[in-house]
């Protein structure tokens, strides 16, 4: 493909709004252009590499017997109301009225549409299990679109859905999909982990996220330094392993703590460590108010709080509600003497504490020598805190470390949530009506592209791995004005194409420095340069990643390229 | 692919809302399902055939050096305001606000987006010409979605755009695209015509529509019975070939025509032929009022009127405006004694008339013996009427016939409309700023699928042509409960797949009659039935279109199929 005929604009400067490498490089190397916040066009080379990722995904989906289909982006609100998501999805769901004022959602996912189709068409257990997928643009009106393709508002997604006649059968569909995802990200050469994730409010059971390890990832993964255990930090349970000090409980007393605003301030002022104080935070859990109490050095995990109450929405209580209920602001909250309107729950770690300090529910005052169980009684102790590095791994093997990850895939046992809401039933082999059991499986295809670049770049540009590059060879003619260079390059281009090798041919009348810089930026694994020694039939072959280069005879190019790609 | 594992629901009954064959058959045979009016899901076999059409389109686009890209569906209104289409596109353009109340259009086409990209990235004549395309869902809020995939609101489209440095260069890009379109529709085996079409208000020049000939087409094509001439009926000029009768003009007189409402009523009442009367219709052409006068048996072509005035909007004048300006309603309008507020234009055919009748601009009265040029003087005579069957062909060869067509493609010389509105300029070889010259080229991919079915079906179902079928072979096991049939069918399925032949394998436990009927409905060109003679290694091979069938040895299946497809 001739570069001179291609819309492949490169930039020397890093775009001001691009904070991370994949965003910077995909824009600079001419793969994408922003059209609006979180909305991108894929220029020809970007579309090309995107299709290659798509092809890997499609192949692995087909291997496990999933069939491709295509559902519309415009989805009638009636379907979303049936599933209840019209109200629960919130403002990320884009909504549009047609000319007759009928409401539609712009597809964020397609559970509702596929469930409505399967409900209408599948009546018998004989037609189950069923596995379908599609690869298509999705729409989510993110509050803060950022990081280029990592968090966009219109993005390419592979979504798949399974329908089974039992939970046991769902387990099999899920395992197949899990394996396919493992194959996909392995084939793409990504360094990733499948981590246990939050199944959220949708009544689902197992769920895993596929995380590409990367500094710029928005999620934190807790993993064992010894075993395969890995979980989203929100999901990792903390093993209940706290020992009491054995000290005698002392008498609680109130002390003035003027101007001490943070936990750290108070601990320093009172002369103890952070972990010798209690942290109390007021939440609104659906309609009730809950004070969550942890050790001063621990952090409340609101997902655990949500799961504890099987709640729909957990949010921080407002300062106004807090003042009304507790008579004080956020800075002096504590679990002692709390009104019945507020439920106090405490983390397991709190149960082991004695003679600690906490807010006195009075501005500028704290309590000392507070002992849980004596000075206050929580409604229950539970696993409420985030796991931390150094904690024992929940599977009992090794200790926990943290890494950051980019979520590129998600497999989810939905169970009967949608099927029940939307009445998707089938007749079993006894002729009895049963509810279908579903799974939902997503891959962020455009996000995966960004993750690939995060893991494959250097100072000069992108470094595509051999198995997933937009082209296999970048052919450069150094000085196309010289006939012998132009002729040899033209000939090599034709030969490479003839041999079925994907070649990008830089035939532009540009300076050598520009061509080399652009080539490094674009990142094709092998570069062949036709330069001064063209007259002798000698060209240069260079590896993008290692930088190794050698002069070879032009007649050897095809063979060398093929050999290189076989390794 | 095993049919038992596929979402491929067939229907015995014709859906009540499906008026035309392609709609009926694509639904009945399990290719598509409606999600909302004009919005469809493509079930796996539908997606499969759609991809095959897509692949043909993509290949031919790439052959002419067009590069695939992908632009977003969400397009900022700012771009559409720049081009002026935000206001001119009307209610077919779907509009949506994001969470920050920024307005977006849902991509109906992508001229604005691609022009904004090229404007920003291409600065030099050296990077022109440029040819890009994409294959992607488009959104148009049709007032009357109907005919299944023929007129939908979300549909798959290939859109391409060319950017050139001159009109001469645009001609070349256009010709390349025209040839590619011809190749595409020829490869799909469609009976089609490229017809001259209306370039509309966008300042374009040449434009052709590619029409698949079909009774259910919404467009009428005027074509020569002798030459290659073909045009959209709205666009075909009428040759000015009218002879005067030579009669002496008589004196005009007013006659009462009580209760005579239609042209036909009046002609009968006055005892003359339709063509001996004048038809006068009041239009609002942008801001002015125009009375268009034709011979009584002719029809005014409002596209010609629009082009005559280079107008943006031509619509019928309201009855209220007509009464105010003419003192009478629609039924008694005529060109005699018209106030200066109204411009009278007449078709060329009118100039040749003498002693004809027309409305008297007074309810219940007409004028007789009216002679144009004597009793009234139009501001001009022009080609205003629709061409009719029997008219001479505009190219001077043969006479005109009509056919109906489905518009599946459209090539359009946009010229500088968008580039001027959006300031897309480049520097020419003299370093001087010039405006880019554009072309726009569309193919309705999902509509083409419907057109294929309109041209390929019989009483029993779809009859895919050999070169564009969803599968090459439909393999049926008559009675999978019998081991020898199931085993042989399983073996043949594996062998066919191994040989790279696309096979749909009906392994369902259904009655033979159901399987045969479904197979005819789905329409795969070749059917192989494993039945009673399985034990002898004998199967049946049947051609879907001809119905020819023969018994062959199972060991010959691969070879026979391959041979059949080579022809």
mmCIF file of C-alpha atoms in Angstrom, chain B residues 13-303:
data_model
loop_
_atom_site.group_PDB
_atom_site.id
_atom_site.type_symbol
_atom_site.label_atom_id
_atom_site.label_comp_id
_atom_site.label_asym_id
_atom_site.label_seq_id
_atom_site.Cartn_x
_atom_site.Cartn_y
_atom_site.Cartn_z
ATOM 1 C CA UNK B 13 -46.658 -17.996 8.323
ATOM 2 C CA UNK B 14 -45.913 -14.789 6.484
ATOM 3 C CA UNK B 15 -45.569 -11.916 8.961
ATOM 4 C CA UNK B 16 -48.623 -9.666 8.712
ATOM 5 C CA UNK B 17 -46.616 -6.460 8.258
ATOM 6 C CA UNK B 18 -44.356 -7.789 5.501
ATOM 7 C CA UNK B 19 -45.671 -6.559 2.152
ATOM 8 C CA UNK B 20 -42.877 -7.587 -0.173
ATOM 9 C CA UNK B 21 -41.083 -10.846 -0.828
ATOM 10 C CA UNK B 22 -37.645 -9.920 0.496
ATOM 11 C CA UNK B 23 -39.137 -8.750 3.765
ATOM 12 C CA UNK B 24 -41.330 -11.847 4.077
ATOM 13 C CA UNK B 25 -38.616 -14.314 3.186
ATOM 14 C CA UNK B 26 -35.783 -12.778 5.206
ATOM 15 C CA UNK B 27 -38.012 -12.891 8.271
ATOM 16 C CA UNK B 28 -39.532 -16.323 7.577
ATOM 17 C CA UNK B 29 -36.163 -17.920 6.830
ATOM 18 C CA UNK B 30 -34.584 -16.585 10.034
ATOM 19 C CA UNK B 31 -32.250 -13.943 8.563
ATOM 20 C CA UNK B 32 -33.654 -10.882 10.320
ATOM 21 C CA UNK B 33 -36.002 -9.867 13.122
ATOM 22 C CA UNK B 34 -37.599 -6.476 13.626
ATOM 23 C CA UNK B 35 -36.749 -4.693 16.877
ATOM 24 C CA UNK B 36 -38.726 -1.531 16.155
ATOM 25 C CA UNK B 37 -40.221 0.088 13.079
ATOM 26 C CA UNK B 38 -37.468 0.183 10.444
ATOM 27 C CA UNK B 39 -34.910 -1.292 12.858
ATOM 28 C CA UNK B 40 -33.711 -4.881 12.511
ATOM 29 C CA UNK B 41 -31.422 -7.424 14.070
ATOM 30 C CA UNK B 42 -29.480 -9.681 11.760
ATOM 31 C CA UNK B 43 -29.602 -13.220 13.113
ATOM 32 C CA UNK B 44 -26.488 -15.355 12.509
ATOM 33 C CA UNK B 45 -27.355 -16.457 8.970
ATOM 34 C CA UNK B 46 -28.391 -12.894 8.104
ATOM 35 C CA UNK B 47 -25.144 -11.488 9.448
ATOM 36 C CA UNK B 48 -23.292 -14.148 7.482
ATOM 37 C CA UNK B 49 -24.783 -13.199 4.114
ATOM 38 C CA UNK B 50 -24.462 -9.520 4.968
ATOM 39 C CA UNK B 51 -20.739 -10.027 5.539
ATOM 40 C CA UNK B 52 -20.431 -11.674 2.155
ATOM 41 C CA UNK B 53 -21.982 -8.675 0.469
ATOM 42 C CA UNK B 54 -19.715 -6.459 2.577
ATOM 43 C CA UNK B 55 -16.679 -8.452 1.487
ATOM 44 C CA UNK B 56 -17.477 -7.969 -2.207
ATOM 45 C CA UNK B 57 -17.898 -4.246 -1.626
ATOM 46 C CA UNK B 58 -14.675 -4.037 0.394
ATOM 47 C CA UNK B 59 -12.653 -5.934 -2.203
ATOM 48 C CA UNK B 60 -13.772 -3.707 -5.049
ATOM 49 C CA UNK B 61 -13.150 -0.585 -2.993
ATOM 50 C CA UNK B 62 -9.632 -1.729 -2.181
ATOM 51 C CA UNK B 63 -8.989 -2.595 -5.820
ATOM 52 C CA UNK B 64 -9.407 1.054 -6.810
ATOM 53 C CA UNK B 65 -7.125 2.179 -3.978
ATOM 54 C CA UNK B 66 -9.770 3.312 -1.517
ATOM 55 C CA UNK B 67 -8.701 2.858 2.108
ATOM 56 C CA UNK B 68 -11.084 1.706 4.784
ATOM 57 C CA UNK B 69 -11.527 3.796 7.894
ATOM 58 C CA UNK B 70 -14.136 4.135 10.610
ATOM 59 C CA UNK B 71 -15.810 7.321 11.673
ATOM 60 C CA UNK B 72 -18.138 7.668 14.633
ATOM 61 C CA UNK B 73 -21.938 7.670 14.597
ATOM 62 C CA UNK B 74 -21.971 10.493 17.148
ATOM 63 C CA UNK B 75 -21.167 13.693 15.288
ATOM 64 C CA UNK B 76 -21.003 17.129 16.930
ATOM 65 C CA UNK B 77 -23.664 19.512 15.651
ATOM 66 C CA UNK B 78 -20.966 22.142 15.089
ATOM 67 C CA UNK B 79 -19.749 20.230 12.033
ATOM 68 C CA UNK B 80 -23.272 19.985 10.612
ATOM 69 C CA UNK B 81 -23.813 23.683 11.214
ATOM 70 C CA UNK B 82 -20.628 24.466 9.306
ATOM 71 C CA UNK B 83 -21.895 22.559 6.280
ATOM 72 C CA UNK B 84 -25.407 24.054 6.723
ATOM 73 C CA UNK B 85 -26.989 20.594 6.849
ATOM 74 C CA UNK B 86 -27.982 20.910 10.519
ATOM 75 C CA UNK B 87 -30.881 23.045 9.307
ATOM 76 C CA UNK B 88 -31.413 21.638 5.797
ATOM 77 C CA UNK B 89 -31.381 17.909 6.536
ATOM 78 C CA UNK B 90 -34.720 18.072 8.305
ATOM 79 C CA UNK B 91 -36.324 15.574 10.603
ATOM 80 C CA UNK B 92 -34.641 12.533 9.066
ATOM 81 C CA UNK B 93 -31.495 13.527 10.931
ATOM 82 C CA UNK B 94 -31.619 12.042 14.412
ATOM 83 C CA UNK B 95 -30.344 14.438 17.053
ATOM 84 C CA UNK B 96 -29.234 13.744 20.593
ATOM 85 C CA UNK B 97 -27.874 15.781 23.493
ATOM 86 C CA UNK B 98 -25.088 14.466 25.674
ATOM 87 C CA UNK B 99 -25.042 14.848 29.467
ATOM 88 C CA UNK B 100 -23.543 18.316 29.081
ATOM 89 C CA UNK B 101 -26.272 19.373 26.630
ATOM 90 C CA UNK B 102 -23.953 19.341 23.664
ATOM 91 C CA UNK B 103 -25.881 18.529 20.511
ATOM 92 C CA UNK B 104 -24.917 15.594 18.303
ATOM 93 C CA UNK B 105 -26.255 14.160 15.082
ATOM 94 C CA UNK B 106 -26.425 10.408 14.638
ATOM 95 C CA UNK B 107 -24.489 9.855 11.431
ATOM 96 C CA UNK B 108 -26.816 9.780 8.431
ATOM 97 C CA UNK B 109 -23.743 10.213 6.240
ATOM 98 C CA UNK B 110 -20.213 11.382 7.013
ATOM 99 C CA UNK B 111 -19.348 14.230 4.645
ATOM 100 C CA UNK B 112 -18.896 16.633 7.547
ATOM 101 C CA UNK B 113 -16.659 14.352 9.606
ATOM 102 C CA UNK B 114 -14.391 13.320 6.765
ATOM 103 C CA UNK B 115 -14.124 16.899 5.483
ATOM 104 C CA UNK B 116 -13.121 18.104 8.950
ATOM 105 C CA UNK B 117 -10.426 15.416 9.164
ATOM 106 C CA UNK B 118 -9.028 16.002 5.685
ATOM 107 C CA UNK B 119 -9.142 19.763 6.123
ATOM 108 C CA UNK B 120 -7.008 19.453 9.250
ATOM 109 C CA UNK B 121 -4.568 16.868 7.934
ATOM 110 C CA UNK B 122 -4.046 17.424 4.218
ATOM 111 C CA UNK B 123 -2.290 20.621 3.270
ATOM 112 C CA UNK B 124 -0.598 19.867 -0.027
ATOM 113 C CA UNK B 125 -1.609 18.829 -3.534
ATOM 114 C CA UNK B 126 1.010 16.078 -3.120
ATOM 115 C CA UNK B 127 -1.334 14.150 -0.810
ATOM 116 C CA UNK B 128 -4.235 14.323 -3.323
ATOM 117 C CA UNK B 129 -6.224 12.571 -4.689
ATOM 118 C CA UNK B 130 -7.485 10.673 -1.666
ATOM 119 C CA UNK B 131 -10.104 7.962 -1.581
ATOM 120 C CA UNK B 132 -11.507 6.561 1.684
ATOM 121 C CA UNK B 133 -14.491 4.440 2.621
ATOM 122 C CA UNK B 134 -16.187 2.801 5.584
ATOM 123 C CA UNK B 135 -18.872 0.182 6.102
ATOM 124 C CA UNK B 136 -21.041 1.090 9.017
ATOM 125 C CA UNK B 137 -24.552 1.523 10.356
ATOM 126 C CA UNK B 138 -26.259 4.754 9.413
ATOM 127 C CA UNK B 139 -29.283 6.404 11.003
ATOM 128 C CA UNK B 140 -32.187 8.148 9.261
ATOM 129 C CA UNK B 141 -35.497 8.746 10.918
ATOM 130 C CA UNK B 142 -37.650 7.889 7.911
ATOM 131 C CA UNK B 143 -41.223 9.164 8.070
ATOM 132 C CA UNK B 144 -42.507 5.867 6.711
ATOM 133 C CA UNK B 145 -40.095 2.998 7.318
ATOM 134 C CA UNK B 146 -41.297 0.038 5.291
ATOM 135 C CA UNK B 147 -40.491 -2.938 3.113
ATOM 136 C CA UNK B 148 -38.146 -4.493 5.663
ATOM 137 C CA UNK B 149 -34.540 -3.724 4.788
ATOM 138 C CA UNK B 150 -35.511 -1.560 1.808
ATOM 139 C CA UNK B 151 -36.397 1.528 3.822
ATOM 140 C CA UNK B 152 -35.089 1.295 7.353
ATOM 141 C CA UNK B 153 -34.054 3.741 10.013
ATOM 142 C CA UNK B 154 -30.799 2.032 10.978
ATOM 143 C CA UNK B 155 -29.087 0.341 8.070
ATOM 144 C CA UNK B 156 -25.687 -0.842 6.930
ATOM 145 C CA UNK B 157 -24.061 1.437 4.395
ATOM 146 C CA UNK B 158 -20.770 1.673 2.599
ATOM 147 C CA UNK B 159 -19.914 5.311 2.199
ATOM 148 C CA UNK B 160 -16.864 6.577 0.365
ATOM 149 C CA UNK B 161 -15.416 10.019 -0.171
ATOM 150 C CA UNK B 162 -12.928 11.366 -2.682
ATOM 151 C CA UNK B 163 -10.808 14.486 -2.412
ATOM 152 C CA UNK B 164 -9.167 15.890 -5.539
ATOM 153 C CA UNK B 165 -7.218 18.977 -6.512
ATOM 154 C CA UNK B 166 -9.356 19.740 -9.569
ATOM 155 C CA UNK B 167 -12.628 18.919 -11.271
ATOM 156 C CA UNK B 168 -10.691 16.975 -13.920
ATOM 157 C CA UNK B 169 -9.176 14.828 -11.210
ATOM 158 C CA UNK B 170 -12.613 14.385 -9.602
ATOM 159 C CA UNK B 171 -13.843 13.074 -12.954
ATOM 160 C CA UNK B 172 -11.208 10.350 -12.731
ATOM 161 C CA UNK B 173 -12.053 9.433 -9.138
ATOM 162 C CA UNK B 174 -15.724 9.357 -10.090
ATOM 163 C CA UNK B 175 -15.093 7.119 -13.070
ATOM 164 C CA UNK B 176 -13.064 4.702 -10.934
ATOM 165 C CA UNK B 177 -15.849 4.556 -8.392
ATOM 166 C CA UNK B 178 -18.480 4.158 -11.114
ATOM 167 C CA UNK B 179 -16.550 1.188 -12.464
ATOM 168 C CA UNK B 180 -16.142 -0.337 -8.990
ATOM 169 C CA UNK B 181 -19.896 -0.071 -8.440
ATOM 170 C CA UNK B 182 -20.536 -1.718 -11.755
ATOM 171 C CA UNK B 183 -18.180 -4.533 -10.736
ATOM 172 C CA UNK B 184 -19.836 -4.951 -7.342
ATOM 173 C CA UNK B 185 -23.387 -5.261 -8.607
ATOM 174 C CA UNK B 186 -22.254 -7.453 -11.488
ATOM 175 C CA UNK B 187 -20.405 -9.791 -9.099
ATOM 176 C CA UNK B 188 -23.549 -9.991 -6.988
ATOM 177 C CA UNK B 189 -25.388 -11.161 -10.080
ATOM 178 C CA UNK B 190 -27.910 -8.348 -9.908
ATOM 179 C CA UNK B 191 -29.895 -7.056 -12.870
ATOM 180 C CA UNK B 192 -29.272 -3.339 -12.515
ATOM 181 C CA UNK B 193 -28.925 -0.062 -14.386
ATOM 182 C CA UNK B 194 -26.808 2.996 -13.662
ATOM 183 C CA UNK B 195 -29.191 5.889 -14.127
ATOM 184 C CA UNK B 196 -28.710 9.636 -14.321
ATOM 185 C CA UNK B 197 -30.040 11.123 -11.109
ATOM 186 C CA UNK B 198 -30.862 14.438 -9.515
ATOM 187 C CA UNK B 199 -27.862 16.212 -8.048
ATOM 188 C CA UNK B 200 -30.195 18.152 -5.767
ATOM 189 C CA UNK B 201 -29.450 21.309 -3.881
ATOM 190 C CA UNK B 202 -25.897 20.520 -2.879
ATOM 191 C CA UNK B 203 -24.299 22.191 -5.833
ATOM 192 C CA UNK B 204 -23.062 18.903 -7.204
ATOM 193 C CA UNK B 205 -22.624 18.030 -10.832
ATOM 194 C CA UNK B 206 -22.872 14.527 -12.241
ATOM 195 C CA UNK B 207 -24.634 11.917 -10.239
ATOM 196 C CA UNK B 208 -25.773 8.388 -10.992
ATOM 197 C CA UNK B 209 -27.938 6.013 -9.066
ATOM 198 C CA UNK B 210 -27.432 2.272 -9.343
ATOM 199 C CA UNK B 211 -30.870 0.734 -9.598
ATOM 200 C CA UNK B 212 -31.723 -2.922 -9.228
ATOM 201 C CA UNK B 213 -34.688 -3.574 -11.487
ATOM 202 C CA UNK B 214 -37.645 -4.734 -9.442
ATOM 203 C CA UNK B 215 -41.409 -4.350 -9.355
ATOM 204 C CA UNK B 216 -41.232 -3.276 -5.741
ATOM 205 C CA UNK B 217 -38.733 -0.483 -6.377
ATOM 206 C CA UNK B 218 -39.799 2.929 -5.158
ATOM 207 C CA UNK B 219 -38.157 4.732 -8.059
ATOM 208 C CA UNK B 220 -39.205 4.831 -11.686
ATOM 209 C CA UNK B 221 -36.482 4.616 -14.304
ATOM 210 C CA UNK B 222 -36.940 5.996 -17.794
ATOM 211 C CA UNK B 223 -34.811 4.049 -20.246
ATOM 212 C CA UNK B 224 -34.377 3.891 -23.969
ATOM 213 C CA UNK B 225 -35.652 0.805 -25.762
ATOM 214 C CA UNK B 226 -32.670 1.136 -28.095
ATOM 215 C CA UNK B 227 -29.640 2.684 -26.374
ATOM 216 C CA UNK B 228 -27.969 2.513 -22.917
ATOM 217 C CA UNK B 229 -29.723 5.696 -21.844
ATOM 218 C CA UNK B 230 -31.362 5.452 -18.411
ATOM 219 C CA UNK B 231 -32.374 8.147 -15.979
ATOM 220 C CA UNK B 232 -34.366 8.613 -12.870
ATOM 221 C CA UNK B 233 -37.772 9.683 -14.143
ATOM 222 C CA UNK B 234 -37.369 12.977 -12.308
ATOM 223 C CA UNK B 235 -34.202 13.725 -14.238
ATOM 224 C CA UNK B 236 -34.980 12.706 -17.821
ATOM 225 C CA UNK B 237 -35.256 15.810 -19.991
ATOM 226 C CA UNK B 238 -38.062 15.900 -22.551
ATOM 227 C CA UNK B 239 -37.045 16.709 -26.111
ATOM 228 C CA UNK B 240 -38.748 19.890 -27.395
ATOM 229 C CA UNK B 241 -40.626 18.412 -30.321
ATOM 230 C CA UNK B 242 -44.102 19.890 -30.387
ATOM 231 C CA UNK B 243 -45.921 20.973 -33.554
ATOM 232 C CA UNK B 244 -48.597 23.633 -33.746
ATOM 233 C CA UNK B 245 -51.936 22.539 -35.185
ATOM 234 C CA UNK B 246 -52.074 25.489 -37.570
ATOM 235 C CA UNK B 247 -55.632 26.377 -36.504
ATOM 236 C CA UNK B 248 -56.543 30.038 -36.237
ATOM 237 C CA UNK B 249 -56.763 31.310 -32.664
ATOM 238 C CA UNK B 250 -60.396 31.855 -31.690
ATOM 239 C CA UNK B 251 -61.815 34.327 -29.258
ATOM 240 C CA UNK B 252 -61.546 33.348 -25.620
ATOM 241 C CA UNK B 253 -64.808 32.916 -23.709
ATOM 242 C CA UNK B 254 -65.871 32.056 -20.176
ATOM 243 C CA UNK B 255 -68.180 29.110 -19.514
ATOM 244 C CA UNK B 256 -69.826 27.805 -16.398
ATOM 245 C CA UNK B 257 -68.520 24.405 -15.291
ATOM 246 C CA UNK B 258 -70.562 23.651 -12.162
ATOM 247 C CA UNK B 259 -69.440 20.753 -9.954
ATOM 248 C CA UNK B 260 -66.667 19.761 -12.359
ATOM 249 C CA UNK B 261 -63.766 19.069 -10.050
ATOM 250 C CA UNK B 262 -61.032 17.202 -11.899
ATOM 251 C CA UNK B 263 -59.277 17.896 -15.204
ATOM 252 C CA UNK B 264 -61.030 14.834 -16.542
ATOM 253 C CA UNK B 265 -64.473 16.083 -15.374
ATOM 254 C CA UNK B 266 -63.946 19.424 -17.077
ATOM 255 C CA UNK B 267 -62.644 17.883 -20.313
ATOM 256 C CA UNK B 268 -65.653 15.546 -20.493
ATOM 257 C CA UNK B 269 -68.016 18.349 -19.628
ATOM 258 C CA UNK B 270 -66.595 20.615 -22.311
ATOM 259 C CA UNK B 271 -66.313 17.732 -24.763
ATOM 260 C CA UNK B 272 -62.594 17.743 -25.489
ATOM 261 C CA UNK B 273 -59.591 15.569 -24.758
ATOM 262 C CA UNK B 274 -57.421 16.013 -21.671
ATOM 263 C CA UNK B 275 -54.582 17.319 -23.809
ATOM 264 C CA UNK B 276 -56.790 20.133 -25.093
ATOM 265 C CA UNK B 277 -56.854 21.688 -21.644
ATOM 266 C CA UNK B 278 -54.235 23.410 -19.522
ATOM 267 C CA UNK B 279 -53.230 22.204 -16.068
ATOM 268 C CA UNK B 280 -52.188 24.987 -13.678
ATOM 269 C CA UNK B 281 -50.612 24.278 -10.302
ATOM 270 C CA UNK B 282 -49.486 26.809 -7.731
ATOM 271 C CA UNK B 283 -46.101 26.231 -6.095
ATOM 272 C CA UNK B 284 -44.162 28.006 -3.429
ATOM 273 C CA UNK B 285 -40.594 28.118 -4.739
ATOM 274 C CA UNK B 286 -38.444 29.270 -1.822
ATOM 275 C CA UNK B 287 -40.114 32.630 -1.091
ATOM 276 C CA UNK B 288 -41.935 33.242 -4.379
ATOM 277 C CA UNK B 289 -45.186 31.916 -5.788
ATOM 278 C CA UNK B 290 -45.078 30.240 -9.189
ATOM 279 C CA UNK B 291 -47.919 28.903 -11.334
ATOM 280 C CA UNK B 292 -46.663 25.977 -13.391
ATOM 281 C CA UNK B 293 -48.713 25.340 -16.512
ATOM 282 C CA UNK B 294 -48.632 22.085 -18.476
ATOM 283 C CA UNK B 295 -50.786 20.398 -21.044
ATOM 284 C CA UNK B 296 -53.737 18.698 -19.368
ATOM 285 C CA UNK B 297 -52.403 15.184 -19.930
ATOM 286 C CA UNK B 298 -48.897 15.984 -18.619
ATOM 287 C CA UNK B 299 -47.552 16.014 -15.063
ATOM 288 C CA UNK B 300 -45.427 18.780 -13.590
ATOM 289 C CA UNK B 301 -42.007 17.573 -12.438
ATOM 290 C CA UNK B 302 -41.153 19.593 -9.361
ATOM 291 C CA UNK B 303 -37.468 18.653 -9.565
#
